[in-house]
Coordinates of C-alpha atoms in Angstrom, one line a residue:
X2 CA 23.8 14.1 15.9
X3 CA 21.6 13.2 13.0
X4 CA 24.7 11.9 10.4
X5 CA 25.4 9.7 13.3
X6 CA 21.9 8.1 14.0
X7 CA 22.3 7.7 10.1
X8 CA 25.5 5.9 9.6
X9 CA 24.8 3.9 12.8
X10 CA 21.5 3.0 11.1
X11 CA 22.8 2.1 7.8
X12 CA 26.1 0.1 9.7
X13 CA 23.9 -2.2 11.3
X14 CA 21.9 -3.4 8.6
X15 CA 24.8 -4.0 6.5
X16 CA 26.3 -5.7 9.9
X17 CA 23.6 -8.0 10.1
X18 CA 23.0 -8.3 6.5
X19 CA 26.8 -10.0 6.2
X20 CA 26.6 -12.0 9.1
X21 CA 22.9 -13.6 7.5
X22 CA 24.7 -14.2 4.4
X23 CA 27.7 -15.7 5.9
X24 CA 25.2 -17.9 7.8
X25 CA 23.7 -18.9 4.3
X26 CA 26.7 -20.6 3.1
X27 CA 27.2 -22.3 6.2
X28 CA 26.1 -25.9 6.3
X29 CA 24.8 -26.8 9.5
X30 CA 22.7 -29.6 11.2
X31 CA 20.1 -27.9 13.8
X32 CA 19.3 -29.7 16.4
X33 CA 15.6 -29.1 18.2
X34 CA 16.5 -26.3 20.8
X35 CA 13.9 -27.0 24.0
X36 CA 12.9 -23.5 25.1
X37 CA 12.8 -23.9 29.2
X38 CA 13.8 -20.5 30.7
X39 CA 13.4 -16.4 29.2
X40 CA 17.5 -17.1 28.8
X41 CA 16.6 -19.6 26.0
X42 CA 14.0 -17.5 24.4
X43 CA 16.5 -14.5 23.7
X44 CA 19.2 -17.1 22.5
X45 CA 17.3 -18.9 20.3
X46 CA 15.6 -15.9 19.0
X47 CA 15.0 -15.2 15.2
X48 CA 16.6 -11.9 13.1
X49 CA 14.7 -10.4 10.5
X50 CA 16.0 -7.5 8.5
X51 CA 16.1 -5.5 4.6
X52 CA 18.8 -4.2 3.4
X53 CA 17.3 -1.6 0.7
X54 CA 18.6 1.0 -2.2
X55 CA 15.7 2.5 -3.3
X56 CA 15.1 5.1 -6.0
X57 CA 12.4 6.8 -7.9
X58 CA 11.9 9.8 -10.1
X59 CA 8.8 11.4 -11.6
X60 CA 8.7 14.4 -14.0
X61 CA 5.7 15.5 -13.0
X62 CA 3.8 18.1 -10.2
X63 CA 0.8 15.1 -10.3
X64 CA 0.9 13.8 -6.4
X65 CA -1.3 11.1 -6.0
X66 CA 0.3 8.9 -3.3
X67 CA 1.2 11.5 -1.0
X68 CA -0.7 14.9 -0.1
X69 CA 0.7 17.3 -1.9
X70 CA 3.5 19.4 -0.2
X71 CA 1.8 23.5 -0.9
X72 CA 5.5 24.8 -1.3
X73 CA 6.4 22.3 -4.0
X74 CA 2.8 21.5 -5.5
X75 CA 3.8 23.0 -8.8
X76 CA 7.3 22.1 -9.4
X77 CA 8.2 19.8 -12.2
X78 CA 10.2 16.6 -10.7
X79 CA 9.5 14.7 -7.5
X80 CA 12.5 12.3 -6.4
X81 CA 14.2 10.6 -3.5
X82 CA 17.2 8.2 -3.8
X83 CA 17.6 6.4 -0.5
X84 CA 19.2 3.7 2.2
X85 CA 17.5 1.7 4.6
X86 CA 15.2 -1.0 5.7
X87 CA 14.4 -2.5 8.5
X88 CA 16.0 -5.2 11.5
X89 CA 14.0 -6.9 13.8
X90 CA 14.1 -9.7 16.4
X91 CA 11.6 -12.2 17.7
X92 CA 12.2 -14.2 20.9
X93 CA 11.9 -18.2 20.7
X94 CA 8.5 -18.9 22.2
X95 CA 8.3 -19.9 25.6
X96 CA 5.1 -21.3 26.6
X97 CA 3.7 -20.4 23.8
X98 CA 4.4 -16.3 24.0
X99 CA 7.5 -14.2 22.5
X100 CA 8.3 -10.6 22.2
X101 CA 9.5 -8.4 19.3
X102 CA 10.8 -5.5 17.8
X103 CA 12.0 -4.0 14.2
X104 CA 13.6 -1.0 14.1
X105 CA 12.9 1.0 10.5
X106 CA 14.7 3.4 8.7
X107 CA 15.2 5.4 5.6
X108 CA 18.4 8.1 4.8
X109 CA 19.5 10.1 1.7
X110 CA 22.2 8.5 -0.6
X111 CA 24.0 9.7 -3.7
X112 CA 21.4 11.4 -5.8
X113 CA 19.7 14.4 -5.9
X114 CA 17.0 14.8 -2.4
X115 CA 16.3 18.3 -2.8
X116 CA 13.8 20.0 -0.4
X117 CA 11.9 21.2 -3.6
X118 CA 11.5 17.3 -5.1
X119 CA 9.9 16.1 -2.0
X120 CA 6.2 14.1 -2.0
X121 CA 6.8 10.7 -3.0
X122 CA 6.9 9.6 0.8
X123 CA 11.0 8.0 0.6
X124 CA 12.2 10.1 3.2
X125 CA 10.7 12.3 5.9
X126 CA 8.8 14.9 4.7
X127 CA 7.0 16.5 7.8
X128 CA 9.9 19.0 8.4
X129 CA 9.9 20.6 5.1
X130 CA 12.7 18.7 3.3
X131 CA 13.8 15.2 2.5
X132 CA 15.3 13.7 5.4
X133 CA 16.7 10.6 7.5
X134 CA 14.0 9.0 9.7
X135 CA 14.5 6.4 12.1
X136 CA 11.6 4.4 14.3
X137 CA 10.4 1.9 16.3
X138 CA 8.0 0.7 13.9
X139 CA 7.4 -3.0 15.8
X140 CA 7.0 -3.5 19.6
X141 CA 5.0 -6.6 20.4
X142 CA 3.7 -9.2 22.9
X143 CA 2.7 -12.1 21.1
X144 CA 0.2 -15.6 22.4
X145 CA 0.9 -18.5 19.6
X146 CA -0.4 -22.5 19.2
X147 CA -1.4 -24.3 16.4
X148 CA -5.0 -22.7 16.9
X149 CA -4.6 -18.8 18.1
X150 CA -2.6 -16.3 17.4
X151 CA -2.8 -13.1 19.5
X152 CA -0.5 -10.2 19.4
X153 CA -0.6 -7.1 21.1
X154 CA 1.2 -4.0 20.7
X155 CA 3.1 -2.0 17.3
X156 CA 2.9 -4.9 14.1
X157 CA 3.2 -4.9 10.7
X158 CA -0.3 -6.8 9.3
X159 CA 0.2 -7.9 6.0
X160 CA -2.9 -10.0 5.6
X161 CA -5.8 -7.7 6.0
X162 CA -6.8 -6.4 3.5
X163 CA -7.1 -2.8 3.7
X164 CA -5.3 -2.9 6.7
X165 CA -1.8 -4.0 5.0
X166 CA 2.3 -3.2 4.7
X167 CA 2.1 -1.1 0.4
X168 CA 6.0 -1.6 1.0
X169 CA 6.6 0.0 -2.2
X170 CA 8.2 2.7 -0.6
X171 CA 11.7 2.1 2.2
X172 CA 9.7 0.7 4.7
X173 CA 6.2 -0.2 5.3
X174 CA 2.8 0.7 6.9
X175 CA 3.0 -0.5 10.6
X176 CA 0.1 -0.3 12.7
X177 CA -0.3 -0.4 16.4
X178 CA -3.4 -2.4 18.2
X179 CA -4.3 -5.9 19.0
X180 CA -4.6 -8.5 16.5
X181 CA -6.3 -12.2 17.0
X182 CA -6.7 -15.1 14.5
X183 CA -8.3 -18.2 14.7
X184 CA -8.0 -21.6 12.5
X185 CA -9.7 -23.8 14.7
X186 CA -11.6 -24.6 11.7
X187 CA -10.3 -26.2 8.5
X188 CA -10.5 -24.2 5.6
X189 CA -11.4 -21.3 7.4
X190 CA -9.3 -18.3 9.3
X191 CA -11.4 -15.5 11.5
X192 CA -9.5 -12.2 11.7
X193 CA -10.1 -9.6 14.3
X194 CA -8.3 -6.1 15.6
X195 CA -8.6 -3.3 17.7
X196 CA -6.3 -1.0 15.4
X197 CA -5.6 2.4 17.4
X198 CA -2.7 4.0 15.2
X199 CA -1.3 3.6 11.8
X200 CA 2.4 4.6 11.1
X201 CA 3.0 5.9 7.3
X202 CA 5.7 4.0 5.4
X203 CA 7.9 7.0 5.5
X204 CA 6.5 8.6 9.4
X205 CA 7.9 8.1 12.8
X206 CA 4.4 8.6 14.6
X207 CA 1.9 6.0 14.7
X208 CA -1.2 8.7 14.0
X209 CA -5.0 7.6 14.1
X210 CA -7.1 6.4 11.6
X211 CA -9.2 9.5 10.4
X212 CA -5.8 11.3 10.2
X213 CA -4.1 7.9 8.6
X214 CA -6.9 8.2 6.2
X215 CA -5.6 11.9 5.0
X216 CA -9.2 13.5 5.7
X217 CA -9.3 17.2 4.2
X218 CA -11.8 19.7 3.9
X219 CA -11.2 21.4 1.3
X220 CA -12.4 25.0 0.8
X221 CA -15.5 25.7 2.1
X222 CA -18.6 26.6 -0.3
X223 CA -18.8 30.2 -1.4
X224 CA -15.4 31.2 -0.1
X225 CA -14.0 33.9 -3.4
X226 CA -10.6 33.7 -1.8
X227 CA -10.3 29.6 -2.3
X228 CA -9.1 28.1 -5.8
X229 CA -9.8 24.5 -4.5
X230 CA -13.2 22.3 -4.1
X231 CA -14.8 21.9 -1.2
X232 CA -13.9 17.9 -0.3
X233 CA -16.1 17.1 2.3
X234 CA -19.7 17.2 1.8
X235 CA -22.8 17.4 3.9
X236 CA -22.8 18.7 7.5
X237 CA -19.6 18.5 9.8
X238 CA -17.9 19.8 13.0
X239 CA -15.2 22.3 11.5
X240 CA -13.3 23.0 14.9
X241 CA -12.2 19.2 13.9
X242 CA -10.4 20.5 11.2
X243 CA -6.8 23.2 11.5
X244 CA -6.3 25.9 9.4
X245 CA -5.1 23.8 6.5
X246 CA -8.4 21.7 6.1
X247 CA -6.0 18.5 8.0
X248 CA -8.3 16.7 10.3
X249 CA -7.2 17.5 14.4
X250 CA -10.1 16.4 16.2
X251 CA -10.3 13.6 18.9
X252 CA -8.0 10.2 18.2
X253 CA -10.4 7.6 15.9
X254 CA -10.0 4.0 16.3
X255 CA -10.6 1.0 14.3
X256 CA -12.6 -2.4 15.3
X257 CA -11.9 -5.4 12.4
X258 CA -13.2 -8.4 11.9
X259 CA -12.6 -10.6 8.6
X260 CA -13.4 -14.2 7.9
X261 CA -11.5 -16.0 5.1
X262 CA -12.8 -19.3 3.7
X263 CA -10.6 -21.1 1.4
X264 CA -11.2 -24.7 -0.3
X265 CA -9.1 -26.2 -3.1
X266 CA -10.9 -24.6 -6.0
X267 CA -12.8 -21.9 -4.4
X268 CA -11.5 -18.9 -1.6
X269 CA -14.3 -16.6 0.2
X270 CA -13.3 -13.4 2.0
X271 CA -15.7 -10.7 4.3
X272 CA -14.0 -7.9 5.9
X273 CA -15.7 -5.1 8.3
X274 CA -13.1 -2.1 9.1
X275 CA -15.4 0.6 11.4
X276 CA -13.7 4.2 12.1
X277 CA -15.2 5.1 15.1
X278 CA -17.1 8.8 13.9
X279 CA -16.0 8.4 10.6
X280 CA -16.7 5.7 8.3
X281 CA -17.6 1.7 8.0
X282 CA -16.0 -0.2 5.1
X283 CA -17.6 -3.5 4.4
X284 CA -15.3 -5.5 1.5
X285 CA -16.5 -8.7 -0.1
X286 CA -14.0 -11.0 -2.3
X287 CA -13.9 -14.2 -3.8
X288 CA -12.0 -16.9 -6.5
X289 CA -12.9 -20.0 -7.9
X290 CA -10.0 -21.7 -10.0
X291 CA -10.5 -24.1 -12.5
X292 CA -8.0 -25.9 -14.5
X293 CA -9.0 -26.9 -18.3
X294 CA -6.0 -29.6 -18.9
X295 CA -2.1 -30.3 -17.0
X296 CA -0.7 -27.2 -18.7
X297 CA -3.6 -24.2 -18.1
X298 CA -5.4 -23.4 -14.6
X299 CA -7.6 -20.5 -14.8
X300 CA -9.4 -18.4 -12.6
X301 CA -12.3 -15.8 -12.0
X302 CA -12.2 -13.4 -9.4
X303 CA -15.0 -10.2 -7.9
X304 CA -14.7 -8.0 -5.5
X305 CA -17.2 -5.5 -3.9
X306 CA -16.6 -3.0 -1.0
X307 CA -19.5 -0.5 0.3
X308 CA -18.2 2.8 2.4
X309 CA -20.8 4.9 4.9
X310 CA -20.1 7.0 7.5
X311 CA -21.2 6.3 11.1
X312 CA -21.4 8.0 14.0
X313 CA -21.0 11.5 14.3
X314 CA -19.5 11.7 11.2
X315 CA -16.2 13.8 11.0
X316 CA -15.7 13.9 7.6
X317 CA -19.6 14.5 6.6
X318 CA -21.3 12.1 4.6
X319 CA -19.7 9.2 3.3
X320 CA -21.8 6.9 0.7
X321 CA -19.9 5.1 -1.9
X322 CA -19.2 1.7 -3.2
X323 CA -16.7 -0.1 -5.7
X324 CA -16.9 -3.4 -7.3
X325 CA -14.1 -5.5 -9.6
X326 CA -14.3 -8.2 -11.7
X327 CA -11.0 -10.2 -12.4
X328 CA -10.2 -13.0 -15.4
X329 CA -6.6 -14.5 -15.4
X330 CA -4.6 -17.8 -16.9
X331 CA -1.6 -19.2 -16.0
X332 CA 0.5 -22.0 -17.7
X333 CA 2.7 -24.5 -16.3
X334 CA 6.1 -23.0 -17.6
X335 CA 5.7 -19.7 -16.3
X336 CA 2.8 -17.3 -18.0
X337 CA 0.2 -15.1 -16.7
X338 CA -2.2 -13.5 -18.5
X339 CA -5.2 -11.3 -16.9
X340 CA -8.3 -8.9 -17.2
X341 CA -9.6 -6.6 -15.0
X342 CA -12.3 -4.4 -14.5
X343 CA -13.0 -1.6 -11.4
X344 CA -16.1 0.4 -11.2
X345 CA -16.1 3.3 -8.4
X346 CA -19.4 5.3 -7.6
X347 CA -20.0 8.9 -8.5
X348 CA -22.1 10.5 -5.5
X349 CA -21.6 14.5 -5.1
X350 CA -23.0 14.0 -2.0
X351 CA -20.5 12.1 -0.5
X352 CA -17.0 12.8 0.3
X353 CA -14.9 13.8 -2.5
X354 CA -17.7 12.7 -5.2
X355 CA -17.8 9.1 -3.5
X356 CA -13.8 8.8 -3.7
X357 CA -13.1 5.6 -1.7
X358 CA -10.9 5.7 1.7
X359 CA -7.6 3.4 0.6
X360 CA -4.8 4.6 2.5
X361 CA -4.7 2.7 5.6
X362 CA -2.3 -0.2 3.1
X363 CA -2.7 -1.4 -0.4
X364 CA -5.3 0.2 -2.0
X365 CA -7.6 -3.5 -3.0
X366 CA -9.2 -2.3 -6.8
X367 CA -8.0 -4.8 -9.1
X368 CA -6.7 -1.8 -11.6
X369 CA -4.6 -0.3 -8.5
X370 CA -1.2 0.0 -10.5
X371 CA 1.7 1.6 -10.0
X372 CA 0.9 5.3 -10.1
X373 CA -3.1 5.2 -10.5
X374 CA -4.9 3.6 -7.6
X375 CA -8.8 3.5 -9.5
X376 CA -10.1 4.7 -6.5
X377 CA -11.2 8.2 -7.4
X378 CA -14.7 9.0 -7.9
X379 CA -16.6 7.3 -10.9
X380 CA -13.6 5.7 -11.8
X381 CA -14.2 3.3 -14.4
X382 CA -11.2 1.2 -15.9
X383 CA -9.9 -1.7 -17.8
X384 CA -7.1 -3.2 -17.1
X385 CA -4.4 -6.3 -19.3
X386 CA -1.3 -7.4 -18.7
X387 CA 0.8 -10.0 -18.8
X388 CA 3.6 -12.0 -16.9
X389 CA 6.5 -14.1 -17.9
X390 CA 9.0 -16.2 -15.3
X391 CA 11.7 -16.2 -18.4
X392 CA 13.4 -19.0 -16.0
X393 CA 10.8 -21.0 -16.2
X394 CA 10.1 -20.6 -19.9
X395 CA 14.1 -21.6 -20.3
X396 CA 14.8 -18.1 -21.8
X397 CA 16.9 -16.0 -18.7
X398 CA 17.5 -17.9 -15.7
X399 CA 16.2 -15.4 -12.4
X400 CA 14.4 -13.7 -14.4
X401 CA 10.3 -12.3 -14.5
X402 CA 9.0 -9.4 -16.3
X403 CA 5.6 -8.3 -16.7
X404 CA 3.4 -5.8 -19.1
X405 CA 0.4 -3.9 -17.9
X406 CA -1.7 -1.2 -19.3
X407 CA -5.0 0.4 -17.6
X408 CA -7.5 2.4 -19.4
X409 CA -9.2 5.3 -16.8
X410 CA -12.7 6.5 -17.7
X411 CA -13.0 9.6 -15.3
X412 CA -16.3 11.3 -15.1
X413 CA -15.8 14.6 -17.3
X414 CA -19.1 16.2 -18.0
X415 CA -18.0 20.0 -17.4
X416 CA -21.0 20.1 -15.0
X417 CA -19.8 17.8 -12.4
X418 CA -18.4 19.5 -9.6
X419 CA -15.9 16.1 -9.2
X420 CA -15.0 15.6 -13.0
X421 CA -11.6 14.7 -13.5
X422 CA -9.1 14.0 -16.4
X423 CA -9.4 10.8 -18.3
X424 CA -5.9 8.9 -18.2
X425 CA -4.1 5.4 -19.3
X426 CA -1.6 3.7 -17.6
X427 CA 1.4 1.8 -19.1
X428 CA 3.7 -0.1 -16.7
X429 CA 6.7 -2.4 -17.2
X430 CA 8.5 -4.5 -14.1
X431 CA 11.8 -6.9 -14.1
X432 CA 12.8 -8.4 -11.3
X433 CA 16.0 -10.1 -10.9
X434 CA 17.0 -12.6 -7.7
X435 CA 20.1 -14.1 -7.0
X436 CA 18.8 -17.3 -5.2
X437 CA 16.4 -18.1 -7.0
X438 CA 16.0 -19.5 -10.8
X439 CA 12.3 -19.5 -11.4
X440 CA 9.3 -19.6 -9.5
X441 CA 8.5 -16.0 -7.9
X442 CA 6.6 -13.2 -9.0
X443 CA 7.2 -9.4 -8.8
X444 CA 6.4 -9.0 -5.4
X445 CA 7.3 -12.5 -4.4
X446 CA 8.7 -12.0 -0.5
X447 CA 11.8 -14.3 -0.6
X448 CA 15.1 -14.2 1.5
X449 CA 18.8 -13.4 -0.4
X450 CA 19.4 -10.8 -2.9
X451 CA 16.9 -9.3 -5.8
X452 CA 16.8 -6.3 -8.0
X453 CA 13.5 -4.7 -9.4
X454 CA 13.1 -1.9 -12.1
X455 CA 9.5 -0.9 -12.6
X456 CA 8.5 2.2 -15.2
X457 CA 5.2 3.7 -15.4
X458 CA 4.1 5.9 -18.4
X459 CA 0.9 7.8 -17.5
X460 CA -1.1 9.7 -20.3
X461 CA -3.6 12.6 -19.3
X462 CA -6.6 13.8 -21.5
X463 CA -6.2 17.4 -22.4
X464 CA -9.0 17.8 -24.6
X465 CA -11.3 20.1 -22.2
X466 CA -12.4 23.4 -21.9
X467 CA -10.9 24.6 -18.5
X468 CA -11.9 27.6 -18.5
X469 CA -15.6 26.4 -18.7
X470 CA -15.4 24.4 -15.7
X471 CA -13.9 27.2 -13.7
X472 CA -16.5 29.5 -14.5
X473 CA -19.4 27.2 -13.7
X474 CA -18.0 26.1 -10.2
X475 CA -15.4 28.9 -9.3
X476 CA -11.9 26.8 -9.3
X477 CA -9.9 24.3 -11.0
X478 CA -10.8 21.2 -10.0
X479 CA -10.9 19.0 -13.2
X480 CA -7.2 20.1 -14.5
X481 CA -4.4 18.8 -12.7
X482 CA -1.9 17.8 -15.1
X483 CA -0.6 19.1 -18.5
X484 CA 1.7 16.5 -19.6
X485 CA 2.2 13.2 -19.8
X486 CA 4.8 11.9 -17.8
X487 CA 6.8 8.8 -16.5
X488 CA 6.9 7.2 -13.1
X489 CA 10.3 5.2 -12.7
X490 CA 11.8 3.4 -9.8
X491 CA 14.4 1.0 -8.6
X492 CA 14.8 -1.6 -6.0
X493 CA 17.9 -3.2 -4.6
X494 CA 16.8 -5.4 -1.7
X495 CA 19.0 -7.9 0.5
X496 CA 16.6 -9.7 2.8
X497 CA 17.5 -12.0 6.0

């Protein structure tokens, strides 16, 4: 019964996906289609879908993204090769409201998927191996004019913030809750939500957010049998937690509210996410752009974000911060140059050293790249790179690459309970489109046919004395990985 869920998935993408393109090549005239009965909203109703191949490999046990499957934590490779994507439908609005859904899905093909190379989150994972998963990821009621947007119900919510899609995966974060935005205002956008679940990219349940957030306790202090740290610091309710150290208390929601004010030269952001008895994430961010002459426009960029817990706390005490500072420069035929900096707080008081709480969508440090995320405790990096749209420089019509590399400057002191490895980061990314000749980035969402590579090489400091550590604090927390490794993946997206 599965197979057939599975080719009946895959089928009707690539159903859909050849009746969009056929559509493409068609020329037709619209004319303006006057939405009077529920009839004409479900006629005139707009598809969406992706048509995906994606691949990646890593030769490495280092799990960063996902928690790390115990059965497989020390094997050697991690891959997935995959089909999927995602279909969805939106009624025409009548009166202003419409309803939709998007149906999401992810299923093994060619390659090797091996139970024992799970944990980079392509396929389902919950059941021990690497398997198909298929969801209802959207299901929504949603209120729209020129001034208010409400919608109520499963979503993806791509403009949040911290609450956002990372669909760097098959599919994305969806979230489930009510969503309302107002531009009433020139220049400026208020955001608020009432966020009850969070679906993982590669999950079929929409879980809360303490449990979205991937709260652990580790060991607990003292305990001779446990070769891990204790995570959580400070006091806590333990029946909250299963046997594992996975959080299982009581269902956590989460209020937003976010205000974005944006002029021509100059964009302000403020964002409040609060976890009811967990934590309260404040994040600040703005941009001022300036442009020197007709070919050059350049722009400075900070960010800060503050974390605390609240309530009755259920994972202890929470008290960090980060803050980023950004430099970047960007001609007129195609080039992007930038600079960034990330600073994370080091609190062994607080949760995991003061390790920030990311995984609710992209993680927002400037230095988040494609393996390392420059959220960990202490953190503090430097991060270049570079961009080139080779159409619009005249050298490879379709074509943009870009260069990064990130310096991480872990604390390492052998006396710090949450030291941690020093490590660099090299990346390389080409993207390829088929309908378009210049003019998009990396991540650029665009309809038709694209191909992306991306290659990470990460380098880990070995130059400790492990042993120390472990005698000092009674486990190995500051080595986790041996060698360096590489972090490759590949993208074949069709999107209608």
């Amino acid at each position: 019964m599965k197979k057939v869920y599975c080719i009946s998935a895959i089928a009707a993408l690539f159903i859909l996906g050849a009746q969009a393109f056929a559509a493409e090549n068609e020329v037709n005239i619209e004319e303006p289609v006057v939405i009077e009965t529920v009839a004409d909203a479900f006629k005139n109703g707009k598809v969406k879908g992706l048509l995906r191949y994606g691949g990646q490999h890593r030769d490495s046990n280092y799990h960063v993204l996902q928690d790390a499957p115990g059965d497989v934590a020390h094997e050697k490779v991690q891959a997935y090769s995959a089909i999927g994507g995602y279909l969805g439908y939106e009624t025409a609005p009548l009166h202003n409201f419409s309803i939709g859904a998007t149906f999401y899905t992810s299923n093994p093909f060619i390659g090797s998927n091996a139970d024992d190379r799970k944990g980079l989150g392509g396929l389902y994972e919950a059941d021990g191996g690497q398997d198909s998963y298929h969801v209802l990821g959207e299901a929504y009621l949603k209120y729209q004019n020129d001034e208010h947007r409400v919608v109520v119900g499963r979503q993806e919510m791509p403009d949040y913030r911290f609450i956002s899609l990372s669909n760097i995966r098959m599919t994305p974060f969806t979230h489930e809750g009510a969503t309302y935005e107002n531009t009433s205002i020139e220049g400026l956008k208020i955001n608020a939500a009432y966020i009850t679940g969070q679906k993982d990219r590669n999950g079929i349940d929409f879980d809360d957010m303490v449990r979205s957030a991937r709260v652990k306790t580790g060991c607990v202090t003292g305990d001779p049998s446990c070769s891990e740290k204790q995570i959580i610091r400070g006091d806590y309710d333990p029946s909250n937690f299963d046997a594992s150290g996975n959080y299982a208390g009581d269902d956590k929601e989460m209020p937003m509210l976010g205000a974005v004010y944006s002029q021509d030269n100059f964009t302000a952001e403020a964002w409040n996410y609060y976890v009811n008895d967990f934590a309260n994430t404040v994040y600040l961010y703005g941009k001022y752009n300036f442009n020197p002459s007709a070919d050059w426009k350049f722009a400075v960029a900070a960010q800060y974000s503050n974390q605390q817990d609240v309530g009755d706390g259920v994972a202890g005490n929470v008290d960090t911060w980060f803050y980023g500072l950004k430099a970047e420069a960007a001609s007129s035929n195609g080039m992007l140059f930038f600079l960034n900096y990330n600073e994370v707080s080091y609190n062994e008081e607080s949760y995991d050293g003061g390790t920030i709480f990311v995984r609710w969508g992209t993680p927002q440090m400037f230095n988040s790249f494609q393996v390392q995320d420059s959220e960990l405790a202490g953190t503090k990096s430097i991060g270049v790179g570079a961009q080139f749209d080779l159409g619009a420089l005249g050298l490879l019509d379709s074509t943009v690459i870009r260069f990064r590399y990130a310096d991480y400057d872990l604390p390492d002191d052998l006396h710090m309970i949450d030291a941690r490895q020093d490590r660099t980061e090299a990346t390389f990314d080409l993207r390829y489109s088929f309908t378009k000749t210049s003019g998009f980035g990396i991540f650029t969402q665009m309809d038709g046919l694209s191909i992306q590579f991306r290659i990470a090489y990460d380098s880990f400091e070995n130059d400790y004395d492990y042993a120390a550590y472990k005698a000092i604090h009674g486990f190995d927390g500051l080595h986790s990985v041996t060698d360096d490794f590489v972090d490759a993946r590949i993208y074949i997206d069709y999107v209608f």
